[in-house]
mmCIF file of C-alpha atoms and ligand atoms in Angstrom:
data_model
loop_
_atom_site.group_PDB
_atom_site.id
_atom_site.type_symbol
_atom_site.label_atom_id
_atom_site.label_comp_id
_atom_site.label_asym_id
_atom_site.label_seq_id
_atom_site.Cartn_x
_atom_site.Cartn_y
_atom_site.Cartn_z
ATOM 1 C CA UNK A 593 32.178 42.933 1.865
ATOM 2 C CA UNK A 594 34.103 39.838 2.008
ATOM 3 C CA UNK A 595 37.685 40.445 2.947
ATOM 4 C CA UNK A 596 40.614 39.106 1.200
ATOM 5 C CA UNK A 597 43.856 38.303 3.002
ATOM 6 C CA UNK A 598 47.328 38.304 1.623
ATOM 7 C CA UNK A 599 47.447 34.726 2.137
ATOM 8 C CA UNK A 600 45.009 32.273 3.505
ATOM 9 C CA UNK A 601 46.990 29.524 5.763
ATOM 10 C CA UNK A 602 43.636 27.365 6.522
ATOM 11 C CA UNK A 603 42.561 26.808 2.918
ATOM 12 C CA UNK A 604 44.601 23.732 2.547
ATOM 13 C CA UNK A 605 43.459 22.396 5.762
ATOM 14 C CA UNK A 606 40.361 19.974 4.064
ATOM 15 C CA UNK A 607 43.374 18.119 2.159
ATOM 16 C CA UNK A 608 45.630 17.668 5.267
ATOM 17 C CA UNK A 609 44.269 18.247 8.364
ATOM 18 C CA UNK A 610 42.841 14.936 9.411
ATOM 19 C CA UNK A 611 46.325 13.002 8.504
ATOM 20 C CA UNK A 612 48.202 15.646 10.509
ATOM 21 C CA UNK A 613 45.991 15.405 13.620
ATOM 22 C CA UNK A 614 46.202 11.771 13.514
ATOM 23 C CA UNK A 615 50.065 11.857 13.081
ATOM 24 C CA UNK A 616 50.621 14.257 16.043
ATOM 25 C CA UNK A 617 48.391 12.103 18.251
ATOM 26 C CA UNK A 618 50.450 9.183 17.602
ATOM 27 C CA UNK A 619 53.869 10.963 18.225
ATOM 28 C CA UNK A 620 52.468 12.819 21.521
ATOM 29 C CA UNK A 621 51.179 9.675 22.726
ATOM 30 C CA UNK A 622 54.584 7.966 22.187
ATOM 31 C CA UNK A 623 56.579 10.917 23.374
ATOM 32 C CA UNK A 624 58.554 11.528 19.856
ATOM 33 C CA UNK A 625 59.617 14.977 20.385
ATOM 34 C CA UNK A 626 63.001 15.110 19.512
ATOM 35 C CA UNK A 627 65.044 13.396 16.187
ATOM 36 C CA UNK A 628 63.760 9.993 15.257
ATOM 37 C CA UNK A 629 62.295 8.402 12.167
ATOM 38 C CA UNK A 630 60.253 11.454 11.229
ATOM 39 C CA UNK A 631 63.036 13.903 11.089
ATOM 40 C CA UNK A 632 65.227 11.199 9.232
ATOM 41 C CA UNK A 633 62.426 10.615 6.552
ATOM 42 C CA UNK A 634 61.816 14.370 6.080
ATOM 43 C CA UNK A 635 65.394 14.872 5.181
ATOM 44 C CA UNK A 636 65.369 12.127 2.689
ATOM 45 C CA UNK A 637 62.466 13.282 1.065
ATOM 46 C CA UNK A 638 63.295 16.845 0.911
ATOM 47 C CA UNK A 639 66.869 16.113 -0.812
ATOM 48 C CA UNK A 640 64.646 14.116 -3.070
ATOM 49 C CA UNK A 641 61.993 17.044 -3.922
ATOM 50 C CA UNK A 642 65.427 19.234 -4.452
ATOM 51 C CA UNK A 643 67.042 16.420 -6.439
ATOM 52 C CA UNK A 644 69.789 16.851 -4.328
ATOM 53 C CA UNK A 645 72.004 14.470 -1.999
ATOM 54 C CA UNK A 646 71.672 15.746 1.588
ATOM 55 C CA UNK A 647 68.790 17.474 3.573
ATOM 56 C CA UNK A 648 69.548 18.631 6.978
ATOM 57 C CA UNK A 649 66.498 19.601 8.859
ATOM 58 C CA UNK A 650 66.901 22.594 11.202
ATOM 59 C CA UNK A 651 64.952 25.175 13.534
ATOM 60 C CA UNK A 652 64.605 27.830 10.803
ATOM 61 C CA UNK A 653 65.717 29.767 7.644
ATOM 62 C CA UNK A 654 67.967 32.256 9.533
ATOM 63 C CA UNK A 655 69.991 29.317 11.371
ATOM 64 C CA UNK A 656 70.220 27.354 8.307
ATOM 65 C CA UNK A 657 72.338 30.331 6.825
ATOM 66 C CA UNK A 658 74.293 30.628 9.958
ATOM 67 C CA UNK A 659 75.019 26.911 9.858
ATOM 68 C CA UNK A 660 75.877 27.273 6.251
ATOM 69 C CA UNK A 661 78.464 30.221 6.930
ATOM 70 C CA UNK A 662 79.911 28.394 9.873
ATOM 71 C CA UNK A 663 80.552 25.241 8.038
ATOM 72 C CA UNK A 664 82.125 27.233 5.463
ATOM 73 C CA UNK A 665 84.616 28.447 7.783
ATOM 74 C CA UNK A 666 83.350 31.910 7.192
ATOM 75 C CA UNK A 667 83.795 34.174 10.460
ATOM 76 C CA UNK A 668 85.403 37.122 11.742
ATOM 77 C CA UNK A 669 87.504 39.191 9.126
ATOM 78 C CA UNK A 670 85.564 37.819 6.355
ATOM 79 C CA UNK A 671 83.144 39.683 4.080
ATOM 80 C CA UNK A 672 79.964 38.446 2.602
ATOM 81 C CA UNK A 673 77.877 39.901 -0.382
ATOM 82 C CA UNK A 674 74.262 39.921 -0.050
ATOM 83 C CA UNK A 675 71.312 41.872 -1.923
ATOM 84 C CA UNK A 676 70.199 44.815 -0.518
ATOM 85 C CA UNK A 677 66.601 43.909 -1.416
ATOM 86 C CA UNK A 678 65.823 41.053 0.734
ATOM 87 C CA UNK A 679 64.329 40.301 4.350
ATOM 88 C CA UNK A 680 66.968 40.941 7.017
ATOM 89 C CA UNK A 681 67.636 37.393 8.144
ATOM 90 C CA UNK A 682 69.834 37.074 4.911
ATOM 91 C CA UNK A 683 72.041 39.651 6.571
ATOM 92 C CA UNK A 684 71.457 38.862 9.797
ATOM 93 C CA UNK A 685 72.924 35.380 9.611
ATOM 94 C CA UNK A 686 76.136 36.768 8.225
ATOM 95 C CA UNK A 687 76.631 38.970 11.197
ATOM 96 C CA UNK A 688 75.785 36.228 13.596
ATOM 97 C CA UNK A 689 78.448 34.079 11.847
ATOM 98 C CA UNK A 690 80.965 36.970 13.151
ATOM 99 C CA UNK A 691 81.500 38.162 9.212
ATOM 100 C CA UNK A 692 80.718 41.606 7.872
ATOM 101 C CA UNK A 693 77.932 42.068 5.425
ATOM 102 C CA UNK A 694 78.321 44.086 1.984
ATOM 103 C CA UNK A 695 74.860 44.630 0.139
ATOM 104 C CA UNK A 696 74.802 44.567 -3.559
ATOM 105 C CA UNK A 697 71.984 46.437 -5.706
ATOM 106 C CA UNK A 698 69.687 44.311 -7.677
ATOM 107 C CA UNK A 699 68.643 44.031 -11.355
ATOM 108 C CA UNK A 700 65.181 45.905 -12.027
ATOM 109 C CA UNK A 701 64.143 42.896 -14.218
ATOM 110 C CA UNK A 702 64.282 40.223 -11.719
ATOM 111 C CA UNK A 703 64.578 41.965 -8.251
ATOM 112 C CA UNK A 704 67.366 39.736 -7.705
ATOM 113 C CA UNK A 705 71.249 40.642 -7.120
ATOM 114 C CA UNK A 706 72.562 42.106 -10.020
ATOM 115 C CA UNK A 707 75.961 40.262 -11.155
ATOM 116 C CA UNK A 708 77.361 42.989 -12.762
ATOM 117 C CA UNK A 709 77.048 44.876 -9.752
ATOM 118 C CA UNK A 710 79.061 42.266 -7.791
ATOM 119 C CA UNK A 711 81.825 42.120 -10.302
ATOM 120 C CA UNK A 712 82.338 45.926 -10.179
ATOM 121 C CA UNK A 713 82.917 45.269 -5.971
ATOM 122 C CA UNK A 714 85.211 42.617 -6.889
ATOM 123 C CA UNK A 715 87.135 44.699 -9.050
ATOM 124 C CA UNK A 716 87.199 48.105 -7.262
ATOM 125 C CA UNK A 717 86.456 47.809 -3.754
ATOM 126 C CA UNK A 718 89.471 48.355 -1.373
ATOM 127 C CA UNK A 719 87.981 45.631 0.764
ATOM 128 C CA UNK A 720 87.850 43.373 -1.912
ATOM 129 C CA UNK A 721 90.579 40.739 -1.160
ATOM 130 C CA UNK A 722 88.344 39.917 2.306
ATOM 131 C CA UNK A 723 85.116 38.547 0.460
ATOM 132 C CA UNK A 724 84.758 35.232 1.106
ATOM 133 C CA UNK A 725 81.071 34.558 -0.198
ATOM 134 C CA UNK A 726 77.944 35.575 -1.989
ATOM 135 C CA UNK A 727 74.259 34.934 -0.764
ATOM 136 C CA UNK A 728 72.125 35.424 -3.660
ATOM 137 C CA UNK A 729 68.305 35.538 -2.794
ATOM 138 C CA UNK A 730 65.892 33.967 -4.650
ATOM 139 C CA UNK A 731 63.386 36.424 -4.258
ATOM 140 C CA UNK A 732 59.562 35.970 -4.432
ATOM 141 C CA UNK A 733 60.047 32.625 -5.771
ATOM 142 C CA UNK A 734 62.352 33.625 -8.723
ATOM 143 C CA UNK A 735 65.852 32.143 -8.841
ATOM 144 C CA UNK A 736 68.941 34.739 -9.252
ATOM 145 C CA UNK A 737 70.958 34.798 -12.445
ATOM 146 C CA UNK A 738 72.801 31.832 -11.261
ATOM 147 C CA UNK A 739 74.874 31.205 -14.433
ATOM 148 C CA UNK A 740 76.603 34.714 -14.111
ATOM 149 C CA UNK A 741 76.552 34.182 -10.139
ATOM 150 C CA UNK A 742 78.306 30.928 -10.239
ATOM 151 C CA UNK A 743 81.005 31.960 -12.948
ATOM 152 C CA UNK A 744 81.918 34.860 -10.601
ATOM 153 C CA UNK A 745 82.098 32.522 -7.470
ATOM 154 C CA UNK A 746 84.191 30.166 -9.632
ATOM 155 C CA UNK A 747 86.497 33.101 -10.752
ATOM 156 C CA UNK A 748 87.206 34.505 -7.146
ATOM 157 C CA UNK A 749 87.069 31.308 -5.464
ATOM 158 C CA UNK A 750 84.216 32.246 -3.407
ATOM 159 C CA UNK A 751 81.722 30.090 -1.728
ATOM 160 C CA UNK A 752 78.145 30.337 -2.614
ATOM 161 C CA UNK A 753 75.253 29.865 -0.461
ATOM 162 C CA UNK A 754 71.760 30.117 -2.052
ATOM 163 C CA UNK A 755 68.914 31.611 0.133
ATOM 164 C CA UNK A 756 66.182 29.951 -1.129
ATOM 165 C CA UNK A 757 63.737 30.690 2.043
ATOM 166 C CA UNK A 758 61.114 31.765 -0.728
ATOM 167 C CA UNK A 759 61.978 29.341 -3.686
ATOM 168 C CA UNK A 760 60.611 25.798 -2.667
ATOM 169 C CA UNK A 761 60.267 23.912 -5.925
ATOM 170 C CA UNK A 762 61.676 27.114 -8.083
ATOM 171 C CA UNK A 763 64.134 25.952 -10.834
ATOM 172 C CA UNK A 764 67.006 27.614 -13.243
ATOM 173 C CA UNK A 765 67.473 26.152 -16.479
ATOM 174 C CA UNK A 766 65.932 22.861 -14.852
ATOM 175 C CA UNK A 767 68.181 23.094 -11.917
ATOM 176 C CA UNK A 768 67.057 23.787 -8.538
ATOM 177 C CA UNK A 769 68.894 25.568 -5.641
ATOM 178 C CA UNK A 770 72.035 23.772 -4.191
ATOM 179 C CA UNK A 771 72.958 22.675 -8.195
ATOM 180 C CA UNK A 772 74.869 25.974 -7.959
ATOM 181 C CA UNK A 773 75.815 26.883 -4.645
ATOM 182 C CA UNK A 774 77.588 24.887 -1.909
ATOM 183 C CA UNK A 775 74.470 25.286 0.174
ATOM 184 C CA UNK A 776 70.897 26.026 -0.541
ATOM 185 C CA UNK A 777 69.110 27.168 2.687
ATOM 186 C CA UNK A 778 65.216 26.709 3.086
ATOM 187 C CA UNK A 779 62.691 28.320 5.601
ATOM 188 C CA UNK A 780 59.478 26.637 6.367
ATOM 189 C CA UNK A 781 58.074 29.612 8.518
ATOM 190 C CA UNK A 782 53.964 29.017 8.258
ATOM 191 C CA UNK A 783 53.559 31.363 5.429
ATOM 192 C CA UNK A 784 56.287 29.820 3.084
ATOM 193 C CA UNK A 785 55.300 27.552 0.168
ATOM 194 C CA UNK A 786 56.011 24.797 2.594
ATOM 195 C CA UNK A 787 55.155 26.050 5.763
ATOM 196 C CA UNK A 788 55.337 24.127 9.115
ATOM 197 C CA UNK A 789 53.125 24.841 12.013
ATOM 198 C CA UNK A 790 55.728 26.665 13.753
ATOM 199 C CA UNK A 791 59.372 27.617 12.813
ATOM 200 C CA UNK A 792 61.792 25.416 11.241
ATOM 201 C CA UNK A 793 64.259 24.943 8.154
ATOM 202 C CA UNK A 794 66.584 23.100 5.919
ATOM 203 C CA UNK A 795 70.082 22.970 4.376
ATOM 204 C CA UNK A 796 70.570 21.188 1.059
ATOM 205 C CA UNK A 797 74.001 20.331 -0.310
ATOM 206 C CA UNK A 798 75.358 18.071 -2.637
ATOM 207 C CA UNK A 799 78.882 17.889 -1.019
ATOM 208 C CA UNK A 800 79.241 14.985 1.677
ATOM 209 C CA UNK A 801 82.081 16.777 3.526
ATOM 210 C CA UNK A 802 79.793 19.715 4.188
ATOM 211 C CA UNK A 803 76.582 17.384 4.719
ATOM 212 C CA UNK A 804 78.460 15.605 7.863
ATOM 213 C CA UNK A 805 80.006 18.795 9.428
ATOM 214 C CA UNK A 806 76.667 20.919 9.155
ATOM 215 C CA UNK A 807 74.681 17.866 10.509
ATOM 216 C CA UNK A 808 76.830 17.548 13.347
ATOM 217 C CA UNK A 809 76.548 21.404 13.805
ATOM 218 C CA UNK A 810 72.894 21.573 14.147
ATOM 219 C CA UNK A 811 73.081 19.111 17.095
ATOM 220 C CA UNK A 812 76.025 20.396 19.526
ATOM 221 C CA UNK A 813 78.736 19.214 17.550
ATOM 222 C CA UNK A 814 77.646 15.669 17.956
ATOM 223 C CA UNK A 815 79.568 12.969 16.008
ATOM 224 C CA UNK A 816 78.675 9.385 16.304
ATOM 225 C CA UNK A 817 77.926 8.200 20.082
ATOM 226 C CA UNK A 818 75.758 10.528 22.426
ATOM 227 C CA UNK A 819 77.855 13.008 24.469
ATOM 228 C CA UNK A 820 80.870 12.641 21.971
ATOM 229 C CA UNK A 821 81.430 16.044 20.377
ATOM 230 C CA UNK A 822 83.836 16.500 17.475
ATOM 231 C CA UNK A 823 83.385 20.575 18.084
ATOM 232 C CA UNK A 824 81.187 23.044 19.351
ATOM 233 C CA UNK A 825 77.983 23.082 17.543
ATOM 234 C CA UNK A 826 74.162 24.696 18.430
ATOM 235 C CA UNK A 827 71.212 23.541 19.372
ATOM 236 C CA UNK A 828 69.404 24.176 15.611
ATOM 237 C CA UNK A 829 67.641 20.980 15.539
ATOM 238 C CA UNK A 830 64.250 20.363 13.350
ATOM 239 C CA UNK A 831 61.784 19.278 15.767
ATOM 240 C CA UNK A 832 59.929 15.915 15.437
ATOM 241 C CA UNK A 833 56.345 17.403 15.157
ATOM 242 C CA UNK A 834 57.293 19.982 12.569
ATOM 243 C CA UNK A 835 59.189 17.078 10.434
ATOM 244 C CA UNK A 836 56.025 14.989 10.453
ATOM 245 C CA UNK A 837 54.007 17.916 9.281
ATOM 246 C CA UNK A 838 56.145 19.024 6.780
ATOM 247 C CA UNK A 839 56.461 15.397 5.316
ATOM 248 C CA UNK A 840 52.637 15.366 4.795
ATOM 249 C CA UNK A 841 52.400 18.774 3.375
ATOM 250 C CA UNK A 842 55.592 18.175 1.211
ATOM 251 C CA UNK A 843 53.313 15.505 -0.704
ATOM 252 C CA UNK A 844 51.018 18.372 -2.039
ATOM 253 C CA UNK A 845 53.941 20.986 -2.673
ATOM 254 C CA UNK A 846 54.559 20.129 -6.332
ATOM 255 C CA UNK A 847 50.464 20.411 -6.819
ATOM 256 C CA UNK A 848 50.240 23.750 -4.592
ATOM 257 C CA UNK A 849 53.288 25.201 -6.992
ATOM 258 C CA UNK A 850 51.119 24.304 -9.974
ATOM 259 C CA UNK A 851 48.069 26.098 -8.619
ATOM 260 C CA UNK A 852 49.804 28.968 -7.567
ATOM 261 C CA UNK A 853 51.133 29.388 -11.296
ATOM 262 C CA UNK A 854 47.583 29.039 -12.703
ATOM 263 C CA UNK A 855 46.603 31.628 -10.186
ATOM 264 C CA UNK A 856 49.304 34.222 -11.339
ATOM 265 C CA UNK A 857 48.547 33.386 -15.065
ATOM 266 C CA UNK A 858 45.017 34.469 -14.021
ATOM 267 C CA UNK A 859 46.052 37.762 -12.251
ATOM 268 C CA UNK A 860 48.483 38.417 -15.462
ATOM 269 C CA UNK A 861 45.291 38.332 -17.961
ATOM 270 C CA UNK A 862 43.030 40.346 -15.535
ATOM 271 C CA UNK A 863 45.969 42.840 -15.110
ATOM 272 C CA UNK A 864 47.351 43.075 -18.689
ATOM 273 C CA UNK A 865 45.356 46.113 -19.511
ATOM 274 C CA UNK A 866 46.342 48.391 -16.791
ATOM 275 C CA UNK A 867 48.885 50.497 -18.041
ATOM 276 C CA UNK A 868 49.939 52.142 -14.838
ATOM 277 C CA UNK A 869 51.403 48.871 -13.317
ATOM 278 C CA UNK A 870 54.317 46.845 -14.207
ATOM 279 C CA UNK A 871 53.575 43.066 -13.646
ATOM 280 C CA UNK A 872 56.503 40.897 -12.842
ATOM 281 C CA UNK A 873 58.406 39.473 -15.868
ATOM 282 C CA UNK A 874 58.696 35.652 -16.587
ATOM 283 C CA UNK A 875 61.397 33.855 -18.470
ATOM 284 C CA UNK A 876 60.597 30.788 -20.310
ATOM 285 C CA UNK A 877 63.581 29.021 -18.736
ATOM 286 C CA UNK A 878 62.820 29.438 -15.232
ATOM 287 C CA UNK A 879 60.136 27.891 -13.261
ATOM 288 C CA UNK A 880 58.976 30.029 -10.635
ATOM 289 C CA UNK A 881 57.170 28.984 -7.565
ATOM 290 C CA UNK A 882 55.671 32.419 -6.598
ATOM 291 C CA UNK A 883 55.891 32.740 -3.371
ATOM 292 C CA UNK A 884 55.016 36.242 -3.823
ATOM 293 C CA UNK A 885 52.835 38.350 -6.714
ATOM 294 C CA UNK A 886 54.472 41.351 -6.816
ATOM 295 C CA UNK A 887 53.121 44.237 -8.901
ATOM 296 C CA UNK A 888 54.765 47.986 -9.388
ATOM 297 C CA UNK A 889 53.242 51.060 -9.523
ATOM 298 C CA UNK A 890 54.242 54.696 -8.734
ATOM 299 C CA UNK A 891 50.913 55.379 -6.744
ATOM 300 C CA UNK A 892 51.819 52.368 -4.667
ATOM 301 C CA UNK A 893 50.727 53.618 -1.491
ATOM 302 C CA UNK A 894 47.749 55.095 -2.304
ATOM 303 C CA UNK A 895 46.546 51.661 -4.059
ATOM 304 C CA UNK A 896 47.423 50.053 -1.157
ATOM 305 C CA UNK A 897 45.292 51.928 1.008
ATOM 306 C CA UNK A 898 42.434 52.040 -1.693
ATOM 307 C CA UNK A 899 42.523 48.092 -1.703
ATOM 308 C CA UNK A 900 42.715 48.162 2.125
ATOM 309 C CA UNK A 901 39.429 50.375 2.522
ATOM 310 C CA UNK A 902 37.823 47.665 0.261
ATOM 311 C CA UNK A 903 38.843 44.691 2.431
ATOM 312 C CA UNK A 904 41.557 43.572 0.253
ATOM 313 C CA UNK A 905 45.027 42.956 2.245
ATOM 314 C CA UNK A 906 48.316 43.444 0.614
ATOM 315 C CA UNK A 907 52.042 43.373 1.543
ATOM 316 C CA UNK A 908 55.365 45.145 0.614
ATOM 317 C CA UNK A 909 58.521 43.189 0.595
ATOM 318 C CA UNK A 910 60.151 45.129 1.524
ATOM 319 C CA UNK A 911 59.570 48.967 2.398
ATOM 320 C CA UNK A 912 62.891 49.595 3.792
ATOM 321 C CA UNK A 913 66.093 48.666 1.714
ATOM 322 C CA UNK A 914 68.573 46.885 4.087
ATOM 323 C CA UNK A 915 71.345 49.110 3.891
ATOM 324 C CA UNK A 916 69.147 52.237 5.280
ATOM 325 C CA UNK A 917 67.793 49.922 8.207
ATOM 326 C CA UNK A 918 68.666 51.641 11.377
ATOM 327 C CA UNK A 919 70.312 48.054 12.156
ATOM 328 C CA UNK A 920 73.001 49.033 9.783
ATOM 329 C CA UNK A 921 73.714 52.503 10.343
ATOM 330 C CA UNK A 922 77.139 51.574 11.663
ATOM 331 C CA UNK A 923 78.037 50.616 7.873
ATOM 332 C CA UNK A 924 77.591 53.969 6.750
ATOM 333 C CA UNK A 925 75.643 53.381 3.625
ATOM 334 C CA UNK A 926 73.671 56.508 2.050
ATOM 335 C CA UNK A 927 70.675 56.833 0.470
ATOM 336 C CA UNK A 928 71.110 56.506 -3.448
ATOM 337 C CA UNK A 929 73.756 53.851 -2.881
ATOM 338 C CA UNK A 930 71.628 51.375 -4.504
ATOM 339 C CA UNK A 931 69.175 53.165 -6.543
ATOM 340 C CA UNK A 932 67.393 49.860 -7.982
ATOM 341 C CA UNK A 933 66.513 48.393 -4.633
ATOM 342 C CA UNK A 934 65.595 51.888 -3.561
ATOM 343 C CA UNK A 935 63.289 52.515 -6.159
ATOM 344 C CA UNK A 936 61.546 49.067 -6.050
ATOM 345 C CA UNK A 937 60.966 49.967 -2.066
ATOM 346 C CA UNK A 938 58.885 52.926 -3.160
ATOM 347 C CA UNK A 939 56.873 51.001 -5.876
ATOM 348 C CA UNK A 940 56.243 47.416 -5.013
ATOM 349 C CA UNK A 941 53.113 45.617 -4.035
ATOM 350 C CA UNK A 942 52.496 41.962 -2.856
ATOM 351 C CA UNK A 943 49.115 41.190 -4.057
ATOM 352 C CA UNK A 944 47.103 38.149 -2.390
ATOM 353 C CA UNK A 945 48.315 34.646 -3.537
ATOM 354 C CA UNK A 946 48.270 31.231 -2.187
ATOM 355 C CA UNK A 947 46.932 28.007 -3.802
ATOM 356 C CA UNK A 948 43.666 28.085 -3.235
ATOM 357 C CA UNK A 949 42.696 31.642 -3.923
ATOM 358 C CA UNK A 950 39.575 31.700 -6.361
ATOM 359 C CA UNK A 951 39.304 33.239 -10.107
ATOM 360 C CA UNK A 952 36.532 35.066 -8.398
ATOM 361 C CA UNK A 953 38.628 36.508 -5.553
ATOM 362 C CA UNK A 954 41.385 37.527 -8.241
ATOM 363 C CA UNK A 955 38.583 39.298 -10.756
ATOM 364 C CA UNK A 956 37.563 41.313 -7.296
ATOM 365 C CA UNK A 957 41.285 42.360 -6.699
ATOM 366 C CA UNK A 958 41.800 42.912 -10.506
ATOM 367 C CA UNK A 959 38.627 44.836 -10.901
ATOM 368 C CA UNK A 960 39.120 46.760 -7.630
ATOM 369 C CA UNK A 961 42.878 47.896 -9.055
ATOM 370 C CA UNK A 962 41.323 48.640 -12.702
ATOM 371 C CA UNK A 963 38.871 51.126 -11.070
ATOM 372 C CA UNK A 964 41.584 52.645 -8.844
ATOM 373 C CA UNK A 965 43.543 53.552 -11.994
ATOM 374 C CA UNK A 966 40.292 54.633 -14.257
HETATM 375 C C1 PLP B 2094 64.709 35.688 2.094
HETATM 376 C C2 PLP B 2094 64.471 35.208 3.164
HETATM 377 N N1 PLP B 2094 65.825 34.374 4.024
HETATM 378 C C3 PLP B 2094 65.665 34.165 5.470
HETATM 379 C C4 PLP B 2094 64.509 33.891 5.856
HETATM 380 C C5 PLP B 2094 64.562 33.537 7.274
HETATM 381 O O1 PLP B 2094 63.612 32.188 7.354
HETATM 382 P P1 PLP B 2094 63.250 32.182 9.199
HETATM 383 O O2 PLP B 2094 61.704 32.696 9.256
HETATM 384 O O3 PLP B 2094 62.652 30.563 8.937
HETATM 385 O O4 PLP B 2094 64.118 32.145 9.866
HETATM 386 C C6 PLP B 2094 63.263 34.394 5.440
HETATM 387 C C7 PLP B 2094 61.980 34.283 6.056
HETATM 388 O O5 PLP B 2094 61.163 35.342 5.940
HETATM 389 C C8 PLP B 2094 63.455 35.002 3.904
HETATM 390 O O6 PLP B 2094 62.241 35.175 3.496
#
């Protein structure tokens, strides 16, 4: 029985390995480890990829969120709205910036932050006047309802940061992240659609003032000359070696997204006749970059175990809603506060997906899922 992983990070090596090896050898021999041309060029090329004016490379996707919040002046006394259905990095960044997180439930159809629930909070909650920003997450590569969320941010004069860690190349009505928000933030964690060989991330903005401030923040508040600091910042720079790797991989990213879309189409056909599962919904005005392919079923845990016993790895993104994490006990949320997120956490299952997964592998997965329910 050949095993099928949740994702295979080696299957693009034939396309990229030799070029990366050659580039890394050159950079190491020339001791180019911090900053330099590779970082500069990556920032230019990634901004172009995102159809945006400015990109700033940084240490990881969590720091990209922290830098955005700090640059926007959000800190102690402020509240930031974050979806309850996300990876903890989204809310962790708010706390790291010194602000307080408030969770919002998600829509059942998109699994993303529910604009209606944001409105309810901003109308009714006693803390509403402390809210300074919203961080929608474009989960699994599907962008949140940005028409509505942008409208709310404008109405209430709130900052908007799009957590796009899972949404490289995604579009909402032809617009990429950062078209809507003050910043869009990205992670290049190895398993992401654009993954480095270690940690790294980026911020995107179309606002020159924010760009200058954030660019300075990632490098100790440096302004112009070395050892001249306009403010205290942090060491959150993008490594030169990671920038070089990302530049090479970026050239293939659109092709890899296309391959993901095709594989998802193949999955959809293979699973369409199984009534006991809910397939992810699609909308013609979205380009979904399919970081994850997430189905839903009432028998999630049994199905996951059944597949595991047959060598097929799956994932749950995420099994514990953020508001019920021990880390947020101090916020006094209760079970039942965010019913959609809670229901999803019991039902969701991420199936194996990467650009080069074969139709043969997908056939096997669909066949096993069919057998489980028959
Ligand atoms: C939604 C989301 N936000 C933020 C992050 C943080 O990115 P990083 O791991 O690069 O810090 C991740 C990474 O998994 C993520 O999935």
